[in-house]
Amino acid sequence: MEGMLYLCATPIGNLEDITLRVLRTLREADIIAAEDTRQTAKLLNHYEIKTPLFSYHEHNKREKTPTLVRKMQEGAHIALVTDAGTPAISDPGEDLVRACHEAGVPVTSLPGPSAAVTALALSGMKARRFTFEGFLPTDKKEREAALVRLAESTGTTILYEAPHRLCRTLQILQEAVGEERPLAVCRELTKRHEEVLHFSLGEALRYFSENEPKGEFVLILAGEDEAKKKEEEQKKWREMPLAEHMEMYLGQGLDKKEAMKRTAKDRGVSKRDIYRALLDESSGESAE
């Protein structure tokens, strides 16, 4: 009997985000190849699945890929899972998929959760054309090439980042594309503390420098066209007298703190800048 590789998408947070087809395949497979067997065991225990686990990750893929391919050539049905989301997307599963195609072993994908697509949909950013960069390369030359693409891209870019590297990555991105580029920061997707925050790159770096990053992050970075559009809008707002801009929001029933926050966002400056400017205007009026 011909063996086969099944790419099984698993939850990125909420354990209920798994399809009936994936559950059936995990139960019926001969082996489940998992990036982290301890992490996958939690999912299998939750659904009372007893299929044997096989460790397959970045550091053993060169050794283990031929073993798995041979098992499938002998008739084994193998389910491949990553720690969370869709396998072979920014993880070592892509090497196994490629090896299967080269060896003539059939491969099928069982669709389900993906952090990149989930974050993009949540962000409200333009999704007609986007690029998935995953984690920025650690190699300096590769990273510089990726940053050049980012700076010139007119489409939306999706990146992954871990909490302990977030501020450094934001700094690198800011140096490459400027601090005004719009950004949506998505964290803890599908979990209890799911959050989507909208900033400019500069605002994001300041915020997370003062607030410790927690959870896994997906960054949705606007394209160059969106950055230029936002700069033009901010320039128009800055042409309006500050007092008139504030009065527009106060007239809508907002308190002074919220009015300052929205005015600052419109003009592309910090709330502290608005506060100081209002103080200066007030002082000037008093002196007169």
mmCIF file of C-alpha atoms in Angstrom:
data_model
loop_
_atom_site.group_PDB
_atom_site.id
_atom_site.type_symbol
_atom_site.label_atom_id
_atom_site.label_comp_id
_atom_site.label_asym_id
_atom_site.label_seq_id
_atom_site.Cartn_x
_atom_site.Cartn_y
_atom_site.Cartn_z
ATOM 1 C CA MET A 1 0.000 0.000 0.000
ATOM 2 C CA GLU A 2 1.313 3.433 -0.945
ATOM 3 C CA GLY A 3 2.296 5.659 1.955
ATOM 4 C CA MET A 4 1.548 9.374 2.186
ATOM 5 C CA LEU A 5 2.472 12.608 4.015
ATOM 6 C CA TYR A 6 -0.357 14.619 5.600
ATOM 7 C CA LEU A 7 0.355 18.252 6.520
ATOM 8 C CA CYS A 8 -1.907 18.785 9.540
ATOM 9 C CA ALA A 9 -2.629 22.342 10.678
ATOM 10 C CA THR A 10 -2.968 22.539 14.464
ATOM 11 C CA PRO A 11 -4.211 25.305 16.805
ATOM 12 C CA ILE A 12 -2.103 28.452 17.266
ATOM 13 C CA GLY A 13 -3.563 28.981 20.733
ATOM 14 C CA ASN A 14 -7.149 27.907 21.273
ATOM 15 C CA LEU A 15 -7.339 24.094 21.260
ATOM 16 C CA GLU A 16 -10.821 24.196 19.688
ATOM 17 C CA ASP A 17 -9.340 25.559 16.445
ATOM 18 C CA ILE A 18 -8.768 22.172 14.828
ATOM 19 C CA THR A 19 -10.726 20.478 12.058
ATOM 20 C CA LEU A 20 -12.501 17.134 12.294
ATOM 21 C CA ARG A 21 -10.427 15.940 9.346
ATOM 22 C CA VAL A 22 -7.147 16.732 11.129
ATOM 23 C CA LEU A 23 -8.317 14.916 14.279
ATOM 24 C CA ARG A 24 -9.271 11.851 12.257
ATOM 25 C CA THR A 25 -5.953 11.883 10.388
ATOM 26 C CA LEU A 26 -3.935 12.201 13.606
ATOM 27 C CA ARG A 27 -5.793 9.172 15.011
ATOM 28 C CA GLU A 28 -5.428 7.043 11.873
ATOM 29 C CA ALA A 29 -1.812 7.886 10.960
ATOM 30 C CA ASP A 30 0.958 5.387 11.643
ATOM 31 C CA ILE A 31 3.250 8.122 12.943
ATOM 32 C CA ILE A 32 2.964 11.805 13.864
ATOM 33 C CA ALA A 33 6.149 13.720 13.038
ATOM 34 C CA ALA A 34 6.282 16.687 15.423
ATOM 35 C CA GLU A 35 8.573 19.692 15.775
ATOM 36 C CA ASP A 36 8.334 19.533 19.587
ATOM 37 C CA THR A 37 6.917 16.218 20.827
ATOM 38 C CA ARG A 38 6.212 17.671 24.284
ATOM 39 C CA GLN A 39 4.101 20.463 22.829
ATOM 40 C CA THR A 40 2.240 18.122 20.472
ATOM 41 C CA ALA A 41 1.638 15.643 23.324
ATOM 42 C CA LYS A 42 -0.500 18.282 25.080
ATOM 43 C CA LEU A 43 -2.786 18.467 22.027
ATOM 44 C CA LEU A 44 -2.929 14.680 21.613
ATOM 45 C CA ASN A 45 -3.709 14.150 25.305
ATOM 46 C CA HIS A 46 -6.494 16.732 25.137
ATOM 47 C CA TYR A 47 -8.160 14.772 22.305
ATOM 48 C CA GLU A 48 -7.133 11.329 23.641
ATOM 49 C CA ILE A 49 -5.060 10.461 20.565
ATOM 50 C CA LYS A 50 -2.545 7.630 21.078
ATOM 51 C CA THR A 51 -0.631 7.682 17.765
ATOM 52 C CA PRO A 52 3.171 7.350 18.230
ATOM 53 C CA LEU A 53 5.209 10.561 18.042
ATOM 54 C CA PHE A 54 8.402 10.981 16.005
ATOM 55 C CA SER A 55 10.714 13.958 16.671
ATOM 56 C CA TYR A 56 11.369 16.026 13.546
ATOM 57 C CA HIS A 57 12.839 19.539 13.916
ATOM 58 C CA GLU A 58 15.426 21.966 12.565
ATOM 59 C CA HIS A 59 18.369 20.282 14.281
ATOM 60 C CA ASN A 60 17.662 16.672 13.219
ATOM 61 C CA LYS A 61 15.902 17.118 9.868
ATOM 62 C CA ARG A 62 18.980 16.196 7.799
ATOM 63 C CA GLU A 63 19.230 12.866 9.583
ATOM 64 C CA LYS A 64 15.498 12.157 9.958
ATOM 65 C CA THR A 65 14.168 13.169 6.531
ATOM 66 C CA PRO A 66 15.473 10.046 4.693
ATOM 67 C CA THR A 67 14.091 7.840 7.485
ATOM 68 C CA LEU A 68 10.595 9.301 7.168
ATOM 69 C CA VAL A 69 10.650 9.172 3.368
ATOM 70 C CA ARG A 70 11.694 5.502 3.460
ATOM 71 C CA LYS A 71 8.880 4.673 5.890
ATOM 72 C CA MET A 72 6.337 6.260 3.524
ATOM 73 C CA GLN A 73 7.809 4.415 0.552
ATOM 74 C CA GLU A 74 7.199 1.231 2.547
ATOM 75 C CA GLY A 75 3.545 2.186 3.040
ATOM 76 C CA ALA A 76 3.461 4.316 6.224
ATOM 77 C CA HIS A 77 0.987 7.169 6.531
ATOM 78 C CA ILE A 78 2.684 10.046 8.373
ATOM 79 C CA ALA A 79 1.038 13.152 9.786
ATOM 80 C CA LEU A 80 3.356 16.175 10.016
ATOM 81 C CA VAL A 81 2.616 18.883 12.588
ATOM 82 C CA THR A 82 4.439 21.991 13.717
ATOM 83 C CA ASP A 83 4.276 23.490 17.218
ATOM 84 C CA ALA A 84 1.343 25.664 16.143
ATOM 85 C CA GLY A 85 -0.339 26.464 12.859
ATOM 86 C CA THR A 86 0.333 25.112 9.373
ATOM 87 C CA PRO A 87 3.409 22.914 8.864
ATOM 88 C CA ALA A 88 6.035 23.733 6.214
ATOM 89 C CA ILE A 89 5.403 27.478 6.632
ATOM 90 C CA SER A 90 8.522 28.981 8.198
ATOM 91 C CA ASP A 91 9.463 25.630 9.756
ATOM 92 C CA PRO A 92 11.550 22.542 8.843
ATOM 93 C CA GLY A 93 8.559 20.718 7.381
ATOM 94 C CA GLU A 94 9.259 22.307 4.006
ATOM 95 C CA ASP A 95 12.366 20.107 3.668
ATOM 96 C CA LEU A 96 10.327 16.940 4.221
ATOM 97 C CA VAL A 97 7.693 18.056 1.714
ATOM 98 C CA ARG A 98 10.397 18.717 -0.883
ATOM 99 C CA ALA A 99 12.011 15.338 -0.234
ATOM 100 C CA CYS A 100 8.650 13.598 -0.666
ATOM 101 C CA HIS A 101 8.048 15.260 -4.020
ATOM 102 C CA GLU A 102 11.528 14.280 -5.174
ATOM 103 C CA ALA A 103 10.957 10.669 -4.062
ATOM 104 C CA GLY A 104 7.495 10.442 -5.617
ATOM 105 C CA VAL A 105 5.716 10.159 -2.240
ATOM 106 C CA PRO A 106 2.211 11.725 -2.307
ATOM 107 C CA VAL A 107 1.644 14.795 -0.104
ATOM 108 C CA THR A 108 -1.632 16.418 0.904
ATOM 109 C CA SER A 109 -2.367 19.453 3.066
ATOM 110 C CA LEU A 110 -5.187 19.604 5.623
ATOM 111 C CA PRO A 111 -5.925 23.330 5.936
ATOM 112 C CA GLY A 112 -6.430 25.109 9.229
ATOM 113 C CA PRO A 113 -4.940 27.824 11.447
ATOM 114 C CA SER A 114 -2.073 30.056 10.322
ATOM 115 C CA ALA A 115 -0.770 32.873 12.515
ATOM 116 C CA ALA A 116 0.220 34.959 9.484
ATOM 117 C CA VAL A 117 -3.222 34.952 7.843
ATOM 118 C CA THR A 118 -5.048 35.272 11.172
ATOM 119 C CA ALA A 119 -3.012 38.360 12.107
ATOM 120 C CA LEU A 120 -3.393 39.933 8.667
ATOM 121 C CA ALA A 121 -7.183 39.560 8.805
ATOM 122 C CA LEU A 122 -7.303 41.013 12.334
ATOM 123 C CA SER A 123 -5.001 43.930 11.569
ATOM 124 C CA GLY A 124 -7.256 45.824 9.197
ATOM 125 C CA MET A 125 -4.214 46.481 6.986
ATOM 126 C CA LYS A 126 -4.434 46.158 3.206
ATOM 127 C CA ALA A 127 -4.480 42.461 2.299
ATOM 128 C CA ARG A 128 -4.892 42.495 -1.502
ATOM 129 C CA ARG A 129 -1.137 42.021 -1.901
ATOM 130 C CA PHE A 130 1.177 40.928 0.887
ATOM 131 C CA THR A 131 4.554 39.303 1.524
ATOM 132 C CA PHE A 132 5.305 36.798 4.256
ATOM 133 C CA GLU A 133 8.864 37.276 5.558
ATOM 134 C CA GLY A 134 8.592 35.129 8.696
ATOM 135 C CA PHE A 135 11.507 35.787 11.049
ATOM 136 C CA LEU A 136 14.141 38.213 9.761
ATOM 137 C CA PRO A 137 17.266 36.281 8.705
ATOM 138 C CA THR A 138 20.058 36.035 11.281
ATOM 139 C CA ASP A 139 22.713 36.202 8.554
ATOM 140 C CA LYS A 140 23.691 39.855 8.126
ATOM 141 C CA LYS A 141 23.772 39.873 4.297
ATOM 142 C CA GLU A 142 20.460 38.018 4.011
ATOM 143 C CA ARG A 143 18.881 40.366 6.550
ATOM 144 C CA GLU A 144 20.108 43.454 4.681
ATOM 145 C CA ALA A 145 18.636 42.108 1.433
ATOM 146 C CA ALA A 146 15.298 41.454 3.175
ATOM 147 C CA LEU A 147 15.297 44.987 4.609
ATOM 148 C CA VAL A 148 15.901 46.503 1.173
ATOM 149 C CA ARG A 149 12.830 44.608 -0.087
ATOM 150 C CA LEU A 150 10.823 45.871 2.870
ATOM 151 C CA ALA A 151 11.820 49.472 2.322
ATOM 152 C CA GLU A 152 10.810 49.360 -1.348
ATOM 153 C CA SER A 153 7.696 47.198 -1.022
ATOM 154 C CA THR A 154 4.336 48.804 -1.730
ATOM 155 C CA GLY A 155 2.464 45.790 -0.330
ATOM 156 C CA THR A 156 1.885 44.707 3.254
ATOM 157 C CA THR A 157 4.600 42.605 4.928
ATOM 158 C CA ILE A 158 4.040 39.962 7.627
ATOM 159 C CA LEU A 159 6.816 39.128 10.107
ATOM 160 C CA TYR A 160 7.114 36.871 13.148
ATOM 161 C CA GLU A 161 9.067 37.726 16.283
ATOM 162 C CA ALA A 162 9.727 36.395 19.777
ATOM 163 C CA PRO A 163 9.241 38.706 22.782
ATOM 164 C CA HIS A 164 12.912 38.878 23.795
ATOM 165 C CA ARG A 165 13.920 40.062 20.302
ATOM 166 C CA LEU A 166 10.974 42.358 19.571
ATOM 167 C CA CYS A 167 12.561 45.708 20.472
ATOM 168 C CA ARG A 168 15.733 44.917 18.532
ATOM 169 C CA THR A 169 13.682 43.942 15.460
ATOM 170 C CA LEU A 170 11.578 47.115 15.712
ATOM 171 C CA GLN A 171 14.791 49.138 15.871
ATOM 172 C CA ILE A 172 16.160 47.374 12.777
ATOM 173 C CA LEU A 173 12.907 47.934 10.875
ATOM 174 C CA GLN A 174 12.796 51.595 11.878
ATOM 175 C CA GLU A 175 16.339 52.145 10.609
ATOM 176 C CA ALA A 176 15.406 50.473 7.322
ATOM 177 C CA VAL A 177 12.036 52.072 6.512
ATOM 178 C CA GLY A 178 11.682 55.070 8.839
ATOM 179 C CA GLU A 179 9.794 55.591 12.075
ATOM 180 C CA GLU A 180 6.532 56.718 10.468
ATOM 181 C CA ARG A 181 5.697 53.436 8.670
ATOM 182 C CA PRO A 182 2.300 52.172 9.975
ATOM 183 C CA LEU A 183 2.441 48.893 11.897
ATOM 184 C CA ALA A 184 -0.055 46.522 13.513
ATOM 185 C CA VAL A 185 1.370 44.446 16.374
ATOM 186 C CA CYS A 186 -0.610 41.237 16.996
ATOM 187 C CA ARG A 187 0.088 39.060 20.022
ATOM 188 C CA GLU A 188 -1.314 35.947 21.703
ATOM 189 C CA LEU A 189 -3.566 35.184 18.742
ATOM 190 C CA THR A 190 -6.723 33.169 19.584
ATOM 191 C CA LYS A 191 -5.730 33.125 23.280
ATOM 192 C CA ARG A 192 -7.329 34.852 26.259
ATOM 193 C CA HIS A 193 -5.020 37.876 26.060
ATOM 194 C CA GLU A 194 -5.208 38.339 22.285
ATOM 195 C CA GLU A 195 -4.341 41.904 21.365
ATOM 196 C CA VAL A 196 -3.919 44.012 18.219
ATOM 197 C CA LEU A 197 -2.157 47.361 18.635
ATOM 198 C CA HIS A 198 -1.713 49.983 15.911
ATOM 199 C CA PHE A 199 1.354 52.222 15.902
ATOM 200 C CA SER A 200 3.903 53.868 13.719
ATOM 201 C CA LEU A 201 7.214 51.994 13.947
ATOM 202 C CA GLY A 202 8.626 54.735 16.164
ATOM 203 C CA GLU A 203 5.622 54.601 18.496
ATOM 204 C CA ALA A 204 5.851 50.800 18.708
ATOM 205 C CA LEU A 205 9.528 50.923 19.661
ATOM 206 C CA ARG A 206 8.887 53.530 22.372
ATOM 207 C CA TYR A 207 5.914 51.574 23.723
ATOM 208 C CA PHE A 208 7.662 48.211 24.003
ATOM 209 C CA SER A 209 10.800 49.830 25.391
ATOM 210 C CA GLU A 210 8.622 50.928 28.331
ATOM 211 C CA ASN A 211 6.303 47.895 28.439
ATOM 212 C CA GLU A 212 7.882 44.429 28.540
ATOM 213 C CA PRO A 213 6.878 42.394 25.451
ATOM 214 C CA LYS A 214 5.003 39.206 26.380
ATOM 215 C CA GLY A 215 3.693 36.428 24.149
ATOM 216 C CA GLU A 216 4.407 35.543 20.535
ATOM 217 C CA PHE A 217 4.189 38.417 18.044
ATOM 218 C CA VAL A 218 3.102 38.848 14.438
ATOM 219 C CA LEU A 219 4.006 42.211 12.902
ATOM 220 C CA ILE A 220 1.935 43.565 10.011
ATOM 221 C CA LEU A 221 3.932 46.323 8.319
ATOM 222 C CA ALA A 222 2.287 48.681 5.823
ATOM 223 C CA GLY A 223 3.800 49.188 2.390
ATOM 224 C CA GLU A 224 5.622 52.293 1.223
ATOM 225 C CA ASP A 225 2.492 53.692 -0.472
ATOM 226 C CA GLU A 226 0.518 53.536 2.775
ATOM 227 C CA ALA A 227 3.352 55.273 4.627
ATOM 228 C CA LYS A 228 3.370 58.143 2.111
ATOM 229 C CA LYS A 229 -0.420 58.404 2.286
ATOM 230 C CA LYS A 230 -0.300 58.620 6.077
ATOM 231 C CA GLU A 231 2.439 61.262 5.965
ATOM 232 C CA GLU A 232 0.299 63.373 3.614
ATOM 233 C CA GLU A 233 -2.712 63.053 5.940
ATOM 234 C CA GLN A 234 -0.605 64.016 8.955
ATOM 235 C CA LYS A 235 0.756 67.040 7.086
ATOM 236 C CA LYS A 236 -2.803 68.244 6.394
ATOM 237 C CA TRP A 237 -3.729 67.828 10.067
ATOM 238 C CA ARG A 238 -0.648 69.813 11.135
ATOM 239 C CA GLU A 239 -1.799 72.688 8.934
ATOM 240 C CA MET A 240 -4.902 73.024 11.143
ATOM 241 C CA PRO A 241 -4.412 75.281 14.206
ATOM 242 C CA LEU A 242 -3.792 73.076 17.237
ATOM 243 C CA ALA A 243 -6.516 74.697 19.348
ATOM 244 C CA GLU A 244 -9.042 74.155 16.536
ATOM 245 C CA HIS A 245 -7.961 70.507 16.193
ATOM 246 C CA MET A 246 -8.425 69.933 19.931
ATOM 247 C CA GLU A 247 -11.779 71.715 19.938
ATOM 248 C CA MET A 248 -13.008 69.378 17.170
ATOM 249 C CA TYR A 249 -12.663 66.387 19.507
ATOM 250 C CA LEU A 250 -13.768 68.198 22.653
ATOM 251 C CA GLY A 251 -16.904 69.220 20.757
ATOM 252 C CA GLN A 252 -17.615 65.496 20.200
ATOM 253 C CA GLY A 253 -17.833 64.998 23.956
ATOM 254 C CA LEU A 254 -14.352 63.524 24.493
ATOM 255 C CA ASP A 255 -12.426 64.463 27.619
ATOM 256 C CA LYS A 256 -9.206 66.461 27.276
ATOM 257 C CA LYS A 257 -6.929 63.436 27.683
ATOM 258 C CA GLU A 258 -8.609 61.462 24.883
ATOM 259 C CA ALA A 259 -8.798 64.576 22.663
ATOM 260 C CA MET A 260 -5.040 65.070 23.082
ATOM 261 C CA LYS A 261 -4.409 61.411 22.259
ATOM 262 C CA ARG A 262 -6.418 61.549 19.021
ATOM 263 C CA THR A 263 -4.952 64.904 18.018
ATOM 264 C CA ALA A 264 -1.441 63.546 18.535
ATOM 265 C CA LYS A 265 -2.231 60.480 16.395
ATOM 266 C CA ASP A 266 -3.693 62.621 13.598
ATOM 267 C CA ARG A 267 -0.632 64.858 13.516
ATOM 268 C CA GLY A 268 1.923 62.070 13.868
ATOM 269 C CA VAL A 269 3.416 63.359 17.103
ATOM 270 C CA SER A 270 3.439 62.248 20.730
ATOM 271 C CA LYS A 271 0.775 63.233 23.268
ATOM 272 C CA ARG A 272 3.573 64.912 25.223
ATOM 273 C CA ASP A 273 4.287 67.166 22.200
ATOM 274 C CA ILE A 274 0.625 68.214 22.103
ATOM 275 C CA TYR A 275 0.625 68.928 25.841
ATOM 276 C CA ARG A 276 3.743 71.100 25.560
ATOM 277 C CA ALA A 277 2.405 72.957 22.526
ATOM 278 C CA LEU A 278 -0.855 73.707 24.333
ATOM 279 C CA LEU A 279 1.100 74.953 27.347
ATOM 280 C CA ASP A 280 3.197 77.202 25.109
ATOM 281 C CA GLU A 281 0.058 78.606 23.457
ATOM 282 C CA SER A 282 -1.516 79.175 26.853
ATOM 283 C CA SER A 283 1.609 80.893 28.151
ATOM 284 C CA GLY A 284 1.742 83.106 25.075
ATOM 285 C CA GLU A 285 -1.871 84.179 25.541
ATOM 286 C CA SER A 286 -1.259 84.943 29.238
ATOM 287 C CA ALA A 287 1.785 87.078 28.387
ATOM 288 C CA GLU A 288 -0.305 89.135 25.996
#
